[in-house]
Coordinates of C-alpha atoms in Angstrom, one line a residue:
M1473 CA 0.0 0.0 0.0
D1474 CA 1.5 3.3 -1.0
K1475 CA 1.8 6.4 1.2
K1476 CA -1.2 8.3 -0.3
S1477 CA -3.5 5.3 0.2
K1478 CA -2.4 4.9 3.8
I1479 CA -3.0 8.7 4.5
A1480 CA -6.5 8.4 2.9
L1481 CA -7.3 5.3 4.9
Y1482 CA -6.2 7.0 8.2
A1483 CA -8.3 10.1 7.3
I1484 CA -11.4 8.0 6.7
G1485 CA -10.9 6.1 10.0
A1486 CA -10.5 9.4 11.8
V1487 CA -13.7 10.8 10.3
I1488 CA -15.6 7.7 11.3
V1489 CA -14.3 7.9 14.9
L1490 CA -15.2 11.6 15.1
M1491 CA -18.7 10.8 13.8
M1492 CA -19.2 8.1 16.4
L1493 CA -18.0 10.5 19.2
A1494 CA -20.4 13.2 18.0
E1495 CA -23.3 10.8 17.9
I1496 CA -22.5 9.5 21.4
T1497 CA -22.0 12.9 23.0
K1498 CA -24.8 14.8 21.3
P1499 CA -27.9 15.6 23.5
K1500 CA -30.7 13.1 23.2
A1501 CA -34.0 14.3 21.9
L1502 CA -36.9 13.9 24.2
N1503 CA -38.8 10.7 23.4
W1504 CA -42.6 11.2 23.4
R1505 CA -43.6 7.8 22.2
D1506 CA -46.2 5.8 24.2
S1507 CA -44.6 3.3 26.5
Y1508 CA -46.3 2.8 29.9
T1509 CA -43.6 0.3 30.9
A1510 CA -42.2 0.2 34.4
V1511 CA -38.6 0.8 33.3
D1512 CA -39.1 3.7 30.9
K1513 CA -38.3 7.2 32.3
I1514 CA -39.5 9.0 29.3
P1515 CA -42.6 11.3 29.6
L1516 CA -45.1 8.5 28.7
G1517 CA -43.5 5.8 30.7
C1518 CA -44.7 4.5 34.1
Y1519 CA -41.4 4.4 36.0
V1520 CA -42.6 6.8 38.7
L1521 CA -46.0 5.0 39.2
F1522 CA -44.4 1.6 39.4
N1523 CA -41.9 2.6 42.1
E1524 CA -44.6 4.4 44.1
L1525 CA -46.7 1.2 44.0
K1526 CA -43.7 -0.7 45.4
N1527 CA -43.4 1.8 48.2
I1528 CA -47.0 1.8 49.3
S1529 CA -47.9 -1.9 48.7
D1530 CA -47.6 -4.3 51.7
K1531 CA -46.8 -7.2 49.4
P1532 CA -44.2 -7.5 46.7
I1533 CA -45.5 -6.6 43.2
K1534 CA -45.7 -9.4 40.7
I1535 CA -44.7 -8.6 37.1
S1536 CA -46.4 -10.4 34.2
N1537 CA -44.5 -10.7 30.9
K1538 CA -47.1 -13.0 29.4
T1539 CA -50.6 -12.8 28.0
A1540 CA -53.5 -12.8 30.4
F1541 CA -54.3 -16.4 29.5
E1542 CA -50.8 -17.6 30.2
N1543 CA -50.3 -15.6 33.3
L1544 CA -53.7 -16.0 35.1
K1545 CA -53.7 -19.8 34.8
D1546 CA -50.8 -19.8 37.2
V1547 CA -52.4 -17.5 39.8
E1548 CA -53.2 -19.1 43.1
T1549 CA -57.0 -19.3 43.5
D1550 CA -56.9 -19.0 47.3
K1551 CA -55.2 -15.6 47.3
K1552 CA -56.9 -12.5 46.1
T1553 CA -55.0 -10.2 43.7
V1554 CA -55.6 -7.2 41.5
S1555 CA -54.2 -7.0 38.0
L1556 CA -53.2 -3.6 36.5
F1557 CA -53.4 -3.0 32.8
I1558 CA -52.3 0.5 31.7
N1559 CA -51.7 1.4 28.0
N1560 CA -53.0 3.7 25.3
G1561 CA -54.7 0.8 23.7
I1562 CA -55.5 -2.7 24.9
H1563 CA -56.9 -5.6 23.0
F1564 CA -57.6 -9.0 24.6
D1565 CA -58.4 -12.0 22.4
K1566 CA -61.0 -14.5 23.2
Q1567 CA -58.8 -16.7 25.4
D1568 CA -57.4 -13.7 27.3
S1569 CA -61.0 -12.3 27.8
E1570 CA -62.3 -15.6 29.1
S1571 CA -59.3 -15.9 31.5
L1572 CA -59.9 -12.4 32.9
I1573 CA -63.6 -13.1 33.4
K1574 CA -62.9 -16.3 35.2
Y1575 CA -60.2 -14.5 37.2
V1576 CA -62.7 -11.8 38.4
E1577 CA -65.5 -14.3 39.1
N1578 CA -63.1 -15.9 41.6
G1579 CA -63.1 -12.7 43.6
N1580 CA -60.1 -10.9 42.1
S1581 CA -60.1 -7.4 40.5
V1582 CA -58.9 -6.1 37.2
F1583 CA -57.9 -2.4 36.6
I1584 CA -57.7 -1.3 33.0
S1585 CA -56.8 2.3 32.0
T1586 CA -56.8 2.7 28.2
N1587 CA -58.0 5.1 25.5
Y1588 CA -59.7 2.3 23.5
M1589 CA -60.6 -1.3 24.1
Y1590 CA -62.6 -3.7 22.0
G1591 CA -63.2 -7.4 21.7
V1592 CA -64.9 -10.1 23.8
L1593 CA -64.3 -8.4 27.1
S1594 CA -65.9 -5.2 26.0
D1595 CA -68.9 -7.1 24.7
T1596 CA -69.3 -9.1 27.9
L1597 CA -69.2 -5.9 30.0
N1598 CA -71.4 -4.1 27.5
I1599 CA -69.2 -1.0 27.3
R1600 CA -67.9 1.1 24.5
I1601 CA -65.1 3.7 24.6
G1602 CA -64.8 6.6 22.2
S1603 CA -63.6 10.1 21.6
D1604 CA -65.0 13.4 20.3
Y1605 CA -62.5 14.1 17.5
N1606 CA -64.5 17.1 16.4
N1607 CA -64.4 19.0 19.6
F1608 CA -62.1 18.0 22.4
F1609 CA -59.9 15.1 21.6
K1610 CA -56.7 16.8 22.9
K1611 CA -58.1 19.8 24.6
P1612 CA -57.7 20.6 28.4
S1613 CA -60.1 18.5 30.5
L1614 CA -61.1 18.5 34.1
N1615 CA -60.9 14.9 35.5
S1616 CA -63.0 14.6 38.6
F1617 CA -64.8 12.0 40.8
T1618 CA -68.6 11.5 41.3
S1619 CA -68.1 11.5 45.1
P1620 CA -68.2 15.1 46.4
N1621 CA -65.7 14.2 49.1
L1622 CA -63.0 13.6 46.5
K1623 CA -63.4 17.0 44.9
P1624 CA -60.0 18.2 46.3
N1625 CA -58.3 15.5 44.3
E1626 CA -59.7 16.4 40.9
R1627 CA -57.2 17.7 38.4
Q1628 CA -57.2 19.8 35.2
F1629 CA -55.1 18.1 32.5
N1630 CA -54.0 20.8 30.1
D1631 CA -51.7 18.9 27.7
V1632 CA -50.3 15.5 26.8
I1633 CA -53.7 13.9 26.9
E1634 CA -56.3 12.3 24.6
N1635 CA -59.8 12.7 26.0
S1636 CA -61.6 9.4 25.8
F1637 CA -64.8 8.4 27.6
F1638 CA -67.6 5.8 27.7
T1639 CA -70.0 6.2 24.8
S1640 CA -72.0 3.2 26.0
L1641 CA -72.2 1.2 29.2
D1642 CA -74.5 -1.1 31.1
T1643 CA -76.2 1.3 33.6
L1644 CA -77.7 -1.6 35.6
N1645 CA -74.3 -3.0 36.5
A1646 CA -71.7 -0.3 36.0
V1647 CA -71.1 2.3 38.7
A1648 CA -69.7 5.7 37.6
L1649 CA -66.7 6.7 39.7
G1650 CA -65.3 9.6 37.7
T1651 CA -65.9 12.0 34.8
S1652 CA -64.0 14.3 32.4
K1653 CA -65.3 17.7 31.4
V1654 CA -64.1 19.7 28.4
E1655 CA -65.3 23.2 27.6
K1656 CA -66.4 23.4 23.9
T1657 CA -65.1 26.5 22.2
E1658 CA -67.3 26.2 19.2
K1659 CA -70.6 24.6 18.4
I1660 CA -71.0 21.9 15.8
I1661 CA -74.4 21.2 14.1
N1662 CA -76.0 17.9 15.3
D1663 CA -73.5 17.6 18.1
T1664 CA -75.1 15.3 20.7
I1665 CA -72.0 14.7 22.9
P1666 CA -72.2 16.6 26.2
D1667 CA -69.3 18.5 27.8
T1668 CA -69.1 16.1 30.8
N1669 CA -68.7 12.4 30.2
I1670 CA -68.0 9.4 32.3
N1671 CA -64.4 8.2 32.2
F1672 CA -64.1 5.9 35.2
I1673 CA -66.4 3.0 36.1
K1674 CA -66.6 -0.1 38.3
V1675 CA -68.3 -3.2 37.0
P1676 CA -68.9 -5.8 39.7
F1677 CA -68.7 -9.3 38.3
G1678 CA -69.5 -12.7 39.9
N1679 CA -70.6 -13.6 43.4
K1680 CA -67.2 -13.3 45.2
N1681 CA -66.8 -9.4 45.2
G1682 CA -64.7 -9.4 42.1
A1683 CA -64.9 -6.3 39.8
F1684 CA -63.6 -4.7 36.7
F1685 CA -62.4 -1.1 37.1
I1686 CA -62.2 0.6 33.7
H1687 CA -60.6 4.0 33.3
T1688 CA -60.1 6.0 30.0
N1689 CA -57.2 8.3 30.8
P1690 CA -54.0 6.3 30.9
F1691 CA -52.0 9.5 30.5
A1692 CA -52.8 10.3 34.1
F1693 CA -50.4 7.5 35.2
S1694 CA -47.5 8.6 33.0
N1695 CA -44.3 10.1 34.3
Y1696 CA -45.2 13.4 32.8
H1697 CA -48.3 13.9 34.9
M1698 CA -47.1 12.1 37.9
L1699 CA -44.3 14.7 38.1
N1700 CA -46.5 17.7 37.3
Q1701 CA -48.6 17.8 40.4
N1702 CA -51.3 15.4 39.1
E1703 CA -50.2 12.5 41.2
A1704 CA -53.1 13.0 43.7
Y1705 CA -55.6 12.2 40.9
A1706 CA -53.8 8.9 40.0
A1707 CA -53.5 7.9 43.7
T1708 CA -57.3 8.6 44.2
V1709 CA -58.2 6.4 41.1
L1710 CA -56.1 3.5 42.4
S1711 CA -57.5 4.0 46.0
F1712 CA -60.8 2.4 44.7
L1713 CA -59.0 -0.9 44.2
P1714 CA -59.1 -3.5 46.9
K1715 CA -55.9 -3.9 49.0
H1716 CA -54.7 -7.1 47.5
Q1717 CA -51.4 -8.1 46.0
I1718 CA -50.8 -6.2 42.7
I1719 CA -49.9 -7.9 39.4
W1720 CA -48.3 -5.4 37.1
D1721 CA -48.8 -6.1 33.4
S1722 CA -45.7 -5.7 31.3
Y1723 CA -47.0 -7.5 28.2
Y1724 CA -49.8 -5.3 26.9
K1725 CA -47.5 -2.2 26.5
S1726 CA -46.7 0.0 23.6
G1727 CA -43.1 0.2 24.8
R1728 CA -42.7 -3.5 25.5
K1729 CA -39.2 -4.7 24.5
V1730 CA -39.4 -7.5 22.0
I1731 CA -36.0 -9.3 21.8
S1732 CA -35.7 -12.2 19.4
S1733 CA -31.9 -12.4 19.1
P1734 CA -28.8 -11.4 21.0
L1735 CA -27.9 -8.9 18.2
R1736 CA -31.2 -7.1 18.5
F1737 CA -30.7 -6.8 22.2
V1738 CA -27.2 -5.3 21.5
L1739 CA -28.5 -2.8 19.0
Q1740 CA -31.3 -1.6 21.3
N1741 CA -28.8 -0.7 24.0
Q1742 CA -27.0 2.6 23.1
A1743 CA -23.7 1.7 24.8
L1744 CA -23.6 -1.9 23.5
K1745 CA -24.6 -0.7 20.0
W1746 CA -21.6 1.7 19.7
A1747 CA -19.3 -0.9 21.2
F1748 CA -20.4 -3.3 18.5
Y1749 CA -19.9 -0.8 15.8
I1750 CA -16.4 0.1 17.0
A1751 CA -15.4 -3.6 17.3
L1752 CA -16.7 -4.3 13.8
L1753 CA -14.7 -1.3 12.4
S1754 CA -11.6 -2.4 14.3
L1755 CA -12.0 -5.9 12.8
I1756 CA -12.3 -4.6 9.3
L1757 CA -9.1 -2.4 9.7
F1758 CA -7.3 -5.4 11.2
V1759 CA -8.2 -7.6 8.3
I1760 CA -7.0 -4.9 5.8
F1761 CA -3.6 -4.3 7.4
R1762 CA -3.0 -7.8 8.5
G1763 CA -3.8 -9.1 5.0
K1764 CA -1.3 -6.7 3.4
R1765 CA 1.5 -7.7 5.8
T1766 CA 1.2 -11.5 5.5
Q1767 CA 0.7 -11.7 1.8
R1768 CA 3.0 -14.3 0.3
I1769 CA 5.9 -13.1 -2.0
I1770 CA 4.9 -12.8 -5.6
P1771 CA 7.5 -14.5 -7.8
V1772 CA 9.2 -12.5 -10.5
V1773 CA 8.2 -13.7 -13.9
E1774 CA 11.0 -13.3 -16.5
P1775 CA 9.7 -11.8 -19.8
L1776 CA 10.0 -14.0 -22.9
K1777 CA 13.2 -13.6 -24.8
N1778 CA 13.0 -12.0 -28.2
A1779 CA 14.5 -14.8 -30.4
T1780 CA 14.3 -12.5 -33.5
V1781 CA 16.9 -10.1 -32.0
D1782 CA 19.2 -13.0 -31.1
F1783 CA 18.9 -14.4 -34.6
T1784 CA 19.6 -11.1 -36.2
R1785 CA 22.6 -10.5 -33.9
T1786 CA 23.9 -14.0 -34.8
I1787 CA 23.6 -13.4 -38.6
G1788 CA 25.2 -10.0 -38.2
D1789 CA 28.2 -11.5 -36.3
L1790 CA 28.6 -14.1 -39.1
Y1791 CA 28.8 -11.4 -41.8
Y1792 CA 31.1 -9.4 -39.7
Q1793 CA 33.4 -12.3 -38.9
H1794 CA 33.8 -13.1 -42.6
G1795 CA 34.6 -9.5 -43.5
N1796 CA 31.8 -9.3 -46.0
F1797 CA 31.1 -5.6 -45.6
T1798 CA 29.6 -5.2 -49.0
N1799 CA 26.8 -7.7 -48.3
I1800 CA 26.0 -6.1 -45.0
I1801 CA 25.9 -2.6 -46.5
T1802 CA 23.7 -3.8 -49.4
N1803 CA 21.2 -5.4 -46.9
K1804 CA 21.2 -2.4 -44.6
I1805 CA 20.5 0.0 -47.5
Q1806 CA 17.7 -2.2 -48.8
Y1807 CA 16.2 -2.4 -45.3
F1808 CA 16.4 1.4 -44.9
L1809 CA 14.8 2.1 -48.2
E1810 CA 12.0 -0.5 -47.5
Q1811 CA 11.2 1.4 -44.3
I1812 CA 11.0 4.7 -46.2
R1813 CA 8.6 3.1 -48.7
T1814 CA 6.4 1.6 -46.0
K1815 CA 6.3 4.6 -43.6
Y1816 CA 6.4 7.6 -46.0
Y1817 CA 5.0 6.1 -49.2
L1818 CA 7.8 7.4 -51.3
N1819 CA 9.2 5.8 -54.5
T1820 CA 12.9 4.9 -53.9
N1821 CA 13.8 4.1 -57.5
E1822 CA 15.0 7.7 -58.1
L1823 CA 17.0 9.2 -55.3
G1824 CA 17.3 12.7 -56.7
D1825 CA 16.7 16.2 -55.2
H1826 CA 12.9 15.9 -55.4
F1827 CA 13.0 12.6 -53.4
I1828 CA 15.4 14.2 -50.9
S1829 CA 13.0 17.2 -50.3
K1830 CA 10.0 15.1 -49.8
L1831 CA 11.8 12.7 -47.4
A1832 CA 13.2 15.6 -45.4
I1833 CA 9.7 17.1 -45.0
K1834 CA 7.9 13.9 -44.1
S1835 CA 10.6 12.7 -41.7
S1836 CA 11.1 16.2 -40.0
N1837 CA 14.8 16.1 -40.7
K1838 CA 16.9 18.9 -42.1
K1839 CA 17.4 18.8 -45.8
E1840 CA 21.2 19.0 -45.5
D1841 CA 21.3 15.9 -43.2
T1842 CA 18.8 14.0 -45.5
K1843 CA 20.9 14.9 -48.6
A1844 CA 24.1 13.7 -46.9
L1845 CA 22.5 10.3 -46.1
I1846 CA 21.0 9.8 -49.5
D1847 CA 24.2 11.0 -51.3
Y1848 CA 26.2 8.6 -49.2
I1849 CA 23.8 5.7 -50.1
V1850 CA 24.1 6.5 -53.8
Y1851 CA 27.9 6.6 -53.4
L1852 CA 28.0 3.2 -51.7
K1853 CA 25.7 1.7 -54.3
S1854 CA 28.1 2.8 -57.0
K1855 CA 31.1 1.0 -55.4
S1856 CA 31.7 -2.7 -55.9
N1857 CA 33.9 -3.2 -52.8
H1858 CA 33.3 -1.7 -49.3
T1859 CA 35.3 -1.4 -46.2
E1860 CA 34.5 -1.4 -42.4
A1861 CA 34.8 2.4 -42.4
D1862 CA 32.1 2.6 -45.0
L1863 CA 29.8 0.4 -42.9
I1864 CA 30.4 2.5 -39.7
Q1865 CA 29.8 5.8 -41.5
L1866 CA 26.5 4.4 -43.1
N1867 CA 25.3 3.2 -39.7
K1868 CA 26.0 6.6 -38.1
L1869 CA 24.1 8.5 -40.8
I1870 CA 21.1 6.2 -40.6
E1871 CA 21.0 6.3 -36.7
S1872 CA 21.2 10.1 -36.8
F1873 CA 18.4 10.3 -39.4
T1874 CA 16.2 7.8 -37.5
K1875 CA 16.7 9.7 -34.2
H1876 CA 15.1 12.9 -35.7
T1877 CA 12.3 11.1 -37.6
A1878 CA 8.8 12.3 -36.8

């Protein structure tokens, strides 16, 4: 590898390292994605809520990383528990819904806080959750409780919220526990949705004091609102739940980590990801430089010998050794004139002044030098015997002519 290639490679490596350092050290943008997981400290995570539950609960909190069907079949039937499901959207399939219903029938409780829910469970409880997209989907709302004694704990949610409420419920079984109120700033024709709507209910189920608690404002339990003086509202909502051991759901979460391979786990961790990239780059550079240093020696291949040159030299030596200068001069003159005919397309039968002028012009030689050569050739052709001096002089004139040929 030459010096310029090495400098270019080092420069590229330095740029890559600087880009990595800039990427690692640059400030991270605030992540506003929905998560609701217990480990996420982003605004819409539930890190604060989960740790507060651990502090106030008498019993250790169980964490479920499975579906409701898989998790609840392992729950002990003689111990009462309450399962918490908090996410922006929750969907239970038929097996999950049947497991939850059976779980509540055995005297346990289920708390669900979500913006939308559908499926078998919704049909069984005869409830529907919706939003008024025309008026107050994301407008400030006052979340309060139906009990006058809990009025001090109501809160106004001004931002980071989606106002969902019950559009239909079973009034014979469902008990309204809380409402949300939004002031409409403009009137819409045929608008039948009132300003105040129910957003928190209790649905008793079975004969063993089990119940479903359905809440439509999961944002209230996020880190953002828990750290912005709205924690009293979240605590009041959860105070309606029985004091049983809590099962925290980590499966039905928008921010649930799905790891199917070790490489995916590495790439999802910022520090491990950059360590992997640096190790990969180092391996590539090692292969490049190591490969260059350990390459086997390339053998030198001798070019093929020009047998024609050797043959010509041998013939020339024979002529010279026998002293036959006339024959050598004759052949040399014939070869020279053949070159002129082939290269300059000139007739060499008449070597007069006209021929000399044309040859000088086409060969880019001086006319005097060209005339000296042609005159000497004519002189040699007129002689019957030649000497070594004649051959040497002819050779000098031809070499001088050829050297200046265009």
